[in-house]
Amino acid sequence: MSDRIVVLGAGMHPWGKWGKSFIEYGVVAAKAALKDAGVAWKDVDFVSGAATMRNGYPGYVPGATFAKALGWNGAQIASSYAACASGVQAIAAARAQLLAGLCDVALVVGSDTTPKGFLAATTDDPDDPNWMRFRAVGATNPSYFGLYARRRMAEHGSTRADFAAVKVKNSRHGLTNPYARYRKAFTKEQVLGAKIVSDPLGLLDICATSDGAAALILCREETAKKFSGNPVTIAGVSTVTPQFPDLWLDMPNFATDSAFAVRTPARSFRDSIARTALEEAGVEPGDLDLAEVYDLSTALELNWYENIGLCEPGGAEAMLHDGQTTHGGSCVVNPSGGLACFGEAVPAQAIAQVCEVAWQLRGDAGDRQVEGARAGVTGNQGLFGHGSSVVLTK
Amino acid sequence: MGSRPVVEGWFSEGEEPALTGSRCTQCGTFAFPKQLAFCSNPHCDCDEIEEASLSRRGTIWSYTNSMYKPPHPYVAGDDFKPYALAAVELEHEKMVIVGQVAAGVAYESLAVGDEVELVIERLFSDDDGDVVTWKWRPVAEGASS
């Protein structure tokens, strides 16, 4: 049995604020992925759902929710939650089932509806640190992004104009992406002129929250031959956690670990996320043609260049301004437009990243196509210590 | 009307207030908020963890502000005022802890690496009085420690 797992089909529901049920979005994405793969729903024997905390009980049990919505077919299921990393947990669960030979065709689905404005606590429980951080400190998600951005400025001399250039790039990348919510080119002046949310980040530096859904059909390489879809190899998957002590102030924590007794690990958490998947894949950062990374803020995209290993720490601004991360450059970062153009739909986003890389490697990305793309990576981090990365190769 | 802490047991008050964390009696690893049942160091199997008052002073690792009113359960009242946040590195504990910056501090005066100290200040008020939390306040240059 081949141990090569492929993406045979990918599908999305467009991102936006549609005011409908997350189940409807997920079904649209799932049907699109099935069609893309040339697979019939009756042939799916494993459904792996990425959970949402904002849609009541059906959101906690997405495996069953989508199996039922598509019409019960007796498939086995799993439901995964890992905050922003939920999608890759669902991919990892499906891949493990396929590798073990326990299923033949897996459907992975993530879908969400989000409130306007800040993502908020999902419980009213003072024992939940995700509640207490709002109550005791007023630490919103953008305030963590602001802390990271200001830290980057202090460490590497980055400027607000550097951050703005990320938004300018991503807004151009996503201009014609039919699944993107925001399809408008922004200038540096517009980004710099937007109201500050959490200094040094303004409204156009921080990603919005959106409704959206994404789905994948996964199977073993030899199974793919039975269907019409155009397969792309999943060469590595990472769901790593930090190594103690984690000295990055992760959302929603009040404090980092203490390095009193144990020194900083050789590799920081953020550095370990994509590199773990790259090492499994045997792909060097320099071999990557594209990367879809979590630009929760413009500044954070620059951190990813370094975390993935595209450049040395402090080298991201030069890479960006040199055009290395846009079309024609060495590694196009966020050719989809990224979160800057999508806004975040939490459990769908990591799956959407994989959809984009798969389409790019197939040459199906239309006028946002990365020329000659052969290898791509996704990078993402979920709160409470969830790493998320997938390496795909042609 | 008196004041009460926004959360019980996370900090001490008085002239020299401090955050109440925990410290492993075997390896010395600290934690905040305190966790008394286990040590977070994977190389340590000690389960004797004691409460520990954390250093009152540290240096700014990073800082930011909140220009928009946060969602519930933050209590802003009708007159929301933007506030600053600082993530502060404690040299002895070798950890970073986030908190608001004390009221009245000019945001523009903050800088990474500056020394700050812990104070307990009003966070909001309700019918029962003031609710207080921990905040970081820059240490005036030349002030004694």
Tab-separated table of C-alpha atoms in Angstrom, chain A residues 118-121 123-124 126 130-132 134-140 142-152 154-155 195-200 203 244 247-249 253-262, chain B residues 6-7 10 23 27-33 40-43 60-75 83 85-87 89 92-100 107 112 123-124 133-134:
chain	number	residue	atom	x	y	z
A	118	PHE	CA	-13.576	41.409	17.810
A	119	LEU	CA	-13.637	37.676	18.310
A	120	ALA	CA	-14.781	37.334	21.907
A	121	ALA	CA	-14.898	34.787	24.698
A	123	THR	CA	-18.084	31.051	27.459
A	124	ASP	CA	-19.082	33.150	30.464
A	126	PRO	CA	-14.162	33.230	34.853
A	130	ASN	CA	-9.964	33.224	27.298
A	131	TRP	CA	-12.642	34.982	29.391
A	132	MET	CA	-10.371	36.400	32.064
A	134	PHE	CA	-10.752	40.263	28.412
A	135	ARG	CA	-12.028	40.951	31.930
A	136	ALA	CA	-8.843	41.562	33.885
A	137	VAL	CA	-6.573	43.048	31.229
A	138	GLY	CA	-8.711	43.945	28.196
A	139	ALA	CA	-6.343	41.921	26.028
A	140	THR	CA	-8.139	41.557	22.692
A	142	PRO	CA	-5.453	42.709	18.060
A	143	SER	CA	-3.677	43.741	21.238
A	144	TYR	CA	-1.585	40.564	21.077
A	145	PHE	CA	-0.903	41.317	17.394
A	146	GLY	CA	0.100	44.847	18.413
A	147	LEU	CA	2.525	43.463	21.008
A	148	TYR	CA	4.124	41.179	18.402
A	149	ALA	CA	4.379	44.021	15.877
A	150	ARG	CA	5.942	46.448	18.352
A	151	ARG	CA	8.384	43.723	19.413
A	152	ARG	CA	9.365	43.250	15.778
A	154	ALA	CA	12.219	46.932	18.536
A	155	GLU	CA	14.137	43.835	17.420
A	195	LYS	CA	-7.446	54.355	12.259
A	196	ILE	CA	-5.173	52.693	14.797
A	197	VAL	CA	-6.685	49.623	16.474
A	198	SER	CA	-3.742	48.419	18.549
A	199	ASP	CA	-0.653	50.485	17.902
A	200	PRO	CA	1.333	50.115	15.669
A	203	LEU	CA	-7.663	48.826	10.751
A	244	PHE	CA	9.143	24.035	27.116
A	247	LEU	CA	8.789	32.247	25.596
A	248	TRP	CA	6.447	33.753	23.012
A	249	LEU	CA	3.439	35.395	24.686
A	253	ASN	CA	-2.140	33.648	27.911
A	254	PHE	CA	-1.285	36.185	30.613
A	255	ALA	CA	2.293	35.006	30.747
A	256	THR	CA	4.915	32.992	28.924
A	257	ASP	CA	6.492	29.921	30.437
A	258	SER	CA	9.307	30.554	32.882
A	259	ALA	CA	12.835	29.829	31.660
A	260	PHE	CA	14.145	29.785	35.252
A	261	ALA	CA	15.064	26.088	35.271
A	262	VAL	CA	15.246	25.208	31.579
B	6	VAL	CA	-11.091	41.699	39.524
B	7	VAL	CA	-10.021	38.139	40.314
B	10	TRP	CA	-3.940	36.681	41.548
B	23	ARG	CA	7.172	28.269	42.079
B	27	CYS	CA	13.343	23.055	39.943
B	28	GLY	CA	12.292	26.637	40.661
B	29	THR	CA	10.091	27.034	37.581
B	30	PHE	CA	7.555	29.820	38.002
B	31	ALA	CA	4.024	30.098	36.642
B	32	PHE	CA	1.427	32.838	36.400
B	33	PRO	CA	-1.431	32.506	37.137
B	40	SER	CA	5.087	22.823	33.850
B	41	ASN	CA	8.732	21.804	33.396
B	42	PRO	CA	8.614	18.433	31.574
B	43	HIS	CA	11.949	17.423	33.109
B	60	ILE	CA	9.000	46.264	28.788
B	61	TRP	CA	9.255	43.387	26.267
B	62	SER	CA	6.636	45.048	24.111
B	63	TYR	CA	3.644	47.364	24.386
B	64	THR	CA	0.519	48.357	22.487
B	65	ASN	CA	-2.838	49.967	23.103
B	66	SER	CA	-6.541	49.343	22.633
B	67	MET	CA	-8.225	52.172	20.770
B	68	TYR	CA	-11.549	50.345	20.419
B	69	LYS	CA	-13.783	49.104	23.206
B	70	PRO	CA	-13.192	45.386	23.774
B	71	PRO	CA	-16.118	42.973	23.858
B	72	HIS	CA	-17.746	41.528	26.983
B	73	PRO	CA	-16.549	40.586	29.601
B	74	TYR	CA	-14.413	43.735	29.520
B	75	VAL	CA	-16.308	46.422	31.428
B	83	TYR	CA	-5.676	52.177	27.367
B	85	LEU	CA	-0.924	47.326	27.503
B	86	ALA	CA	2.597	46.204	28.278
B	87	ALA	CA	4.168	42.764	28.181
B	89	GLU	CA	9.899	40.642	31.182
B	92	HIS	CA	14.505	36.612	37.899
B	93	GLU	CA	11.509	34.511	36.848
B	94	LYS	CA	12.583	34.641	33.176
B	95	MET	CA	9.076	35.103	31.895
B	96	VAL	CA	6.897	37.775	30.293
B	97	ILE	CA	3.591	38.916	31.847
B	98	VAL	CA	0.976	41.162	30.241
B	99	GLY	CA	-1.014	43.865	31.966
B	100	GLN	CA	-2.489	47.277	31.338
B	107	TYR	CA	1.567	56.297	25.504
B	112	VAL	CA	10.803	48.573	24.811
B	123	LEU	CA	-10.165	48.864	36.303
B	124	PHE	CA	-13.854	49.832	36.467
B	133	THR	CA	-6.459	44.940	38.671
B	134	TRP	CA	-2.699	44.828	38.202
